[in-house]
Coordinates of C-alpha atoms in Angstrom, one line a residue:
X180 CA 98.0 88.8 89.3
X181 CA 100.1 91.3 87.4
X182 CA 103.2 88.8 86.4
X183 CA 100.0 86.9 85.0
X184 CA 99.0 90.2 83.3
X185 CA 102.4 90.9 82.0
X186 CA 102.3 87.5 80.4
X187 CA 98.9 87.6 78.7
X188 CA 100.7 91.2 77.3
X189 CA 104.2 89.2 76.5
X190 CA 102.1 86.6 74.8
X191 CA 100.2 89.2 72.2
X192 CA 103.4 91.0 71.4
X193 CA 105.2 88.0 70.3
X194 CA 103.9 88.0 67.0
X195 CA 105.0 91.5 66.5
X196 CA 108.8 91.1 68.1
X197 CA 109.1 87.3 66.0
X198 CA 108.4 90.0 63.1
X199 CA 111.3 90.8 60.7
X200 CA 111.9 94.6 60.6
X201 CA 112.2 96.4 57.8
X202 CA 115.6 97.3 56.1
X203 CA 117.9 99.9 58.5
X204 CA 114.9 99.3 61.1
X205 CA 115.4 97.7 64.4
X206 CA 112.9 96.9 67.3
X207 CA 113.9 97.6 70.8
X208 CA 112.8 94.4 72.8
X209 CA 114.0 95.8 76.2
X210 CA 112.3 98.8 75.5
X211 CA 109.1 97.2 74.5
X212 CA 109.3 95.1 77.2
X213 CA 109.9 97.4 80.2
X214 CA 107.3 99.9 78.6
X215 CA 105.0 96.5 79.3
X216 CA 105.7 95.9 82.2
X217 CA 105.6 99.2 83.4
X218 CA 102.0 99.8 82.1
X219 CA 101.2 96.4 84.0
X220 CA 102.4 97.7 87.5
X221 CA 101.3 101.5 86.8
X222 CA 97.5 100.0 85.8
X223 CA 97.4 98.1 89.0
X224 CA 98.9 100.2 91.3
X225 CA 101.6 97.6 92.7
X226 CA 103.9 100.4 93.5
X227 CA 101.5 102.9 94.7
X228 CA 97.5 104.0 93.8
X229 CA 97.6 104.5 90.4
X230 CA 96.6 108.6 91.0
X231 CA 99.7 109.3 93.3
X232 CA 102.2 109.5 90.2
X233 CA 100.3 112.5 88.3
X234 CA 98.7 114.1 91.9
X235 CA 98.7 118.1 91.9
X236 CA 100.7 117.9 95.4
X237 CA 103.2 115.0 96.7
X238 CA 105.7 114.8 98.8
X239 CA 109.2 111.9 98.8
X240 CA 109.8 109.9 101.5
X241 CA 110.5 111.5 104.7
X242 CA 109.6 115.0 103.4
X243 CA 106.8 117.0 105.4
X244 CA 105.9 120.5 103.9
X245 CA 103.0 122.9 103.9
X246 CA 101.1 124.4 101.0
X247 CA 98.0 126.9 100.7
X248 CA 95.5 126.5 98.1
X249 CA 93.9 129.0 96.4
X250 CA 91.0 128.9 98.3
X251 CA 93.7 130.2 101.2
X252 CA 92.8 126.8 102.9
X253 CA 96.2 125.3 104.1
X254 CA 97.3 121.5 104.1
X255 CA 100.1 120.0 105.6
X256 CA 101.7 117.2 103.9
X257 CA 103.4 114.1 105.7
X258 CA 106.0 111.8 104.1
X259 CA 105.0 110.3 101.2
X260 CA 101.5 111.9 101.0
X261 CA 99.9 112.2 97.1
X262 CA 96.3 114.4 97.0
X263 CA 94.7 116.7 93.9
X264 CA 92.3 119.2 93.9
X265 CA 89.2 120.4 92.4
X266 CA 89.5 124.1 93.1
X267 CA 86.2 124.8 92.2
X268 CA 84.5 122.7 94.1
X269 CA 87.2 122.8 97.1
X270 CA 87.3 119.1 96.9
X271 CA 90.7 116.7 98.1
X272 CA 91.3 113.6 96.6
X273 CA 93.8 111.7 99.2
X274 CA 95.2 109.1 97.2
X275 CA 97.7 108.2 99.9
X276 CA 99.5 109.4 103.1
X277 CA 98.4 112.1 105.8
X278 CA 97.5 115.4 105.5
X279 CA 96.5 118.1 108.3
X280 CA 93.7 120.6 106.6
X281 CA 93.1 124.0 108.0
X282 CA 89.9 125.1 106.1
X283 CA 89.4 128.6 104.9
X284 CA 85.8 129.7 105.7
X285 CA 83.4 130.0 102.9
X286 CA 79.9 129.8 104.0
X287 CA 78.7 129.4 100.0
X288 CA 81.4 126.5 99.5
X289 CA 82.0 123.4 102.0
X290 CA 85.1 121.7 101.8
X291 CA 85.5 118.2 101.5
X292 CA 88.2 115.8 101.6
X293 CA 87.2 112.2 99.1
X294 CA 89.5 109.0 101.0
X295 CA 88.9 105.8 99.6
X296 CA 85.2 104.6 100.1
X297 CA 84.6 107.6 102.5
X298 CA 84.7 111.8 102.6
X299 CA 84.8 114.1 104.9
X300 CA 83.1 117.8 105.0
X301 CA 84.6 120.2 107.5
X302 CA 81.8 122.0 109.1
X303 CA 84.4 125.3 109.8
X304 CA 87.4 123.4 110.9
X305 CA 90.7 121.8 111.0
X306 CA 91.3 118.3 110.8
X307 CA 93.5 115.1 109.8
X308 CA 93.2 112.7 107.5
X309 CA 95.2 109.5 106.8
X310 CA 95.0 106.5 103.8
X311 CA 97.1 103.9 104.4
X312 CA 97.1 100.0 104.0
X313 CA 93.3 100.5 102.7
X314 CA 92.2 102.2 105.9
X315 CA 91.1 105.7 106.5
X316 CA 91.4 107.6 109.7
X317 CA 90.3 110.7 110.4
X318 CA 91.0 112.9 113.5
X319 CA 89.8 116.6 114.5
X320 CA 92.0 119.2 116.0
X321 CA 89.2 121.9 115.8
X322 CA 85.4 122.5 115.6
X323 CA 83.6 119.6 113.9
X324 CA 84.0 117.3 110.8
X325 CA 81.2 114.8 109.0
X326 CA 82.3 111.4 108.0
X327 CA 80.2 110.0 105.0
X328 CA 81.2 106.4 104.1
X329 CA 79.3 104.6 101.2
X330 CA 79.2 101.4 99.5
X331 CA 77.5 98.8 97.2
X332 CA 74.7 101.3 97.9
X333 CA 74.6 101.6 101.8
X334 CA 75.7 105.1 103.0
X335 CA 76.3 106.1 106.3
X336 CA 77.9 108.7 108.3
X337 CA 78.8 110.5 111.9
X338 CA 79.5 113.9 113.0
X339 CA 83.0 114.5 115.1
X340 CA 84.1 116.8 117.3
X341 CA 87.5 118.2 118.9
X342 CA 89.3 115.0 119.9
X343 CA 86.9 113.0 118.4
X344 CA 88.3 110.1 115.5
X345 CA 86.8 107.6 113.3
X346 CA 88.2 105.0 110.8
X347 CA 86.5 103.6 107.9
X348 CA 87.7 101.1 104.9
X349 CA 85.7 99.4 102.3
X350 CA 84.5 97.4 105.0
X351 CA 82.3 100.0 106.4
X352 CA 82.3 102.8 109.0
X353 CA 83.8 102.3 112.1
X354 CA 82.6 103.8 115.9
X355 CA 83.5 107.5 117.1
X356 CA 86.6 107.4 119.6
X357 CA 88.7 109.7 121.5
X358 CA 91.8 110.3 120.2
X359 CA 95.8 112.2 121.2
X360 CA 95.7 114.7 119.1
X361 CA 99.1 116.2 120.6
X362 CA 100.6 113.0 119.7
X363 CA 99.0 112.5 116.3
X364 CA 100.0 115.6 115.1
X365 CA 102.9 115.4 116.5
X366 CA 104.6 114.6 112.9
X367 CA 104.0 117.9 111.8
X368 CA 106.4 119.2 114.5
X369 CA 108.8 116.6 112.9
X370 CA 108.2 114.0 115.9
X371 CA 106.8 110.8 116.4
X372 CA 105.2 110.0 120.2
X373 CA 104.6 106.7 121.3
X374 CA 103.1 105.6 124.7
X375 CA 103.1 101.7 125.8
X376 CA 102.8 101.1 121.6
X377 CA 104.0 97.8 120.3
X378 CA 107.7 97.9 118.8
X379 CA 106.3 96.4 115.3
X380 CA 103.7 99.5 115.1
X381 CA 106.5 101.3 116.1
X382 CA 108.6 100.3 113.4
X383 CA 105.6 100.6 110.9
X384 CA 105.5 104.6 111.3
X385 CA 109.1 104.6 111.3
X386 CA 109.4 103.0 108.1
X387 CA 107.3 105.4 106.3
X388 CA 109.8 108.3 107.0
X389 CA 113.2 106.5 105.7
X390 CA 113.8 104.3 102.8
X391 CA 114.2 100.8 102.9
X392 CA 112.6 98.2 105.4
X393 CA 112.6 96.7 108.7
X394 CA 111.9 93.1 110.1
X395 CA 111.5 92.6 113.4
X396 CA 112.7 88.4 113.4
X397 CA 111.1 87.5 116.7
X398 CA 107.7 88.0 117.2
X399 CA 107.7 87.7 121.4
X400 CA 109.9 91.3 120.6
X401 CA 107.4 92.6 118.3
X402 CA 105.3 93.1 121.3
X403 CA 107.4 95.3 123.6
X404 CA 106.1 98.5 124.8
X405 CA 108.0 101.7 123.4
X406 CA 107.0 104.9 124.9
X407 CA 109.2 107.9 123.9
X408 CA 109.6 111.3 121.3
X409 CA 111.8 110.6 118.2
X410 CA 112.7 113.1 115.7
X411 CA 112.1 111.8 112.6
X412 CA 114.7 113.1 110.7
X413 CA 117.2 111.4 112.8
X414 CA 116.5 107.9 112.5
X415 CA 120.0 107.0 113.8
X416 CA 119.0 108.0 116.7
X417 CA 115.7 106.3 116.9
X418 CA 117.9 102.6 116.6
X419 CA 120.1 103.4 118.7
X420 CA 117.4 104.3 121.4
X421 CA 115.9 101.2 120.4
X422 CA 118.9 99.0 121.3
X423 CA 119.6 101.1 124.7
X424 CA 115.8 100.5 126.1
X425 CA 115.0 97.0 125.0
X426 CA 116.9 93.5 125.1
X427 CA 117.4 93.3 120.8
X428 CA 120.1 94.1 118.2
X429 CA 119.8 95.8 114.7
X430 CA 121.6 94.8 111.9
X431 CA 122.0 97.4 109.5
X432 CA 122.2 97.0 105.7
X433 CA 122.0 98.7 102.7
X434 CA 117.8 98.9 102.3
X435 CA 117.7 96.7 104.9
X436 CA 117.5 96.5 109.0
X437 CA 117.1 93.3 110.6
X438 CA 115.8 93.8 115.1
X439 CA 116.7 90.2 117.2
X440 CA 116.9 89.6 120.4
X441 CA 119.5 90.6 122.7
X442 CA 119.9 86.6 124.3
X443 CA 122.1 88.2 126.7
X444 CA 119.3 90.4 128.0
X445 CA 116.5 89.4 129.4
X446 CA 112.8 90.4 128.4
X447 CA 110.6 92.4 130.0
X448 CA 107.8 90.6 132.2
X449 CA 104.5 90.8 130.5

C-alpha cells in the first residue's frame, strides 16, 4: 500500500521534474524524491506509529530509563518505548513500547494512561502498560487500575487488582487474568525471566532490546521450552546460553542471526 502511495505521489510530480528550470536553477530529483518517499512511510507509520518520532519521552533500542513528570508521578521507560503527556490533564498517550507508572496522588486529578483503542485510570496506584503488535496489556503491581476499551461505539471496561492483567486490541476487551508480576517487571531490573516459554517468544522479547533480527529456521525448535534469567544488556550471553541448553546453532551476521538445529543433538521429548 505505501509503494502504491509513493507511486500515485511519483506520478503527480512528474510534470514538475519533466519541467525545464530556470536559468542558474537546478531541481534536486533525489532530494525530491526521498522527501516523497519519506512523507509516504512517516504518514503511514511503516517504520513506527506515526506519534513516536515527535513523542515528549522515548527511549533507543535497548535503553531503559526513568523520568518524573511534573505532576511527581514517575514512569519507567523500556526499550524502544515513545509516550507524550498532557500535563494538565495527567493524561499518557503510549504510542509504543512499555512503561511502568507510579502515580502521584491527586484526589482532584485521576491519571490516565490512552493505549490504542483502550485507557486506563489508576485508582491510587502503580501499574504497567504495554503496545506492541496492535495489542495492549496491562498489568498491576499495586492497588487497583480500570480498563475502559471502546469502539465503533461499544465501550466496555473492568476493574483490576494487585496481580491482576487484562489485554485488549481493536478487537475488543479481553478476560481478567492473573499475572507474574516479579517476572514482568523484571525488565526494569534489566532482566528478562522466562519459565517453560517457547524459544520463538523468547526470541521476540529478545529482539526488542538489540538491533537487527532473528529467525528461528525450524519451526519443531520454535517450540522448545526456555526457562532462565538473562541480562539484557548482554545478549552474547543470552546465545550462547541458548546454544549450551538446547540442540540448535546460531549463525551470527551483521543485522542478522539465523537458530537451526543442532542434527547432532537430539530434541527434547515433547
Amino acid at each position: 500500500q505505501a509503494a502504491e502511495r509513493a507511486e500515485r505521489l511519483w506520478e503527480q510530480l512528474g510534470p514538475a521534474l519533466a519541467r525545464k528550470p530556470g536559468p542558474g536553477k537546478t531541481i534536486p530529483i533525489l532530494i525530491v524524491c526521498a522527501l516523497a518517499l519519506a512523507a509516504v512511510a512517516f504518514g503511514t507509520g511503516i517504520f513506527a506509529p506515526s506519534g513516536t518520532f515527535f513523542a515528549d519521552y522515548k527511549t533507543g533500542v535497548g535503553e531503559i530509563r526513568t523520568v518524573t513528570l511534573r505532576d511527581g508521578s514517575q514512569v519507567d521507560l523500556d526499550s524502544d518505548t515513545s509516550f507524550d503527556v498532557d500535563v494538565g490533564h495527567r493524561t499518557i498517550t503510549l504510542y509504543a513500547g512499555q512503561i511502568h507508572v507510579s502515580v502521584k496522588p491527586d484526589p482532584e486529578r485521576a491519571f490516565v494512561v490512552m493505549a490504542g483503542e483502550g485507557s486506563v485510570r489508576a485508582l491510587g496506584t502503580a501499574f504497567e502498560v504495554r503496545r506492541d503488535r496492535g495489542s495492549t496489556a496491562v498489568a498491576v503491581t499495586e492497588h487497583a487500575v480500570r480498563v475502559t476499551h471502546a469502539h465503533e461505539g461499544a465501550t466496555a471496561s473492568v476493574d483490576l487488582g494487585v496481580g491482576d492483567g487484562v489485554s485488549f486490541s481493536r478487537a475488543g476487551l479481553g478476560q481478567p487474568h492473573k499475572v507474574d508480576v516479579a517476572s514482568l517487571t523484571a525488565w526494569r531490573r534489566g532482566e528478562l525471566v522466562f519459565d517453560g516459554t517457547p524459544l520463538g517468544e523468547v526470541v521476540a522479547e529478545m529482539d526488542r532490546y538489540r538491533y537487527g533480527k532473528t529467525l528461528i529456521l525450524d519451526d519443531d525448535i520454535r517450540r522448545l521450552r526456555v526457562t532462565g534469567n538473562f541480562e539484557i544488556a548482554d545478549t552474547k550471553a543470552f546465545a550462547q546460553s541458548i546454544q549450551l541448553a538446547l540442540p540448535v546453532k546460531l549463525i551470527e551476521m551483521p543485522g542478522l542471526t539465523l537458530i537451526r538445529r543442532d542434527q547432532a543433538r537430539a530434541l527434547p521429548l515433547r
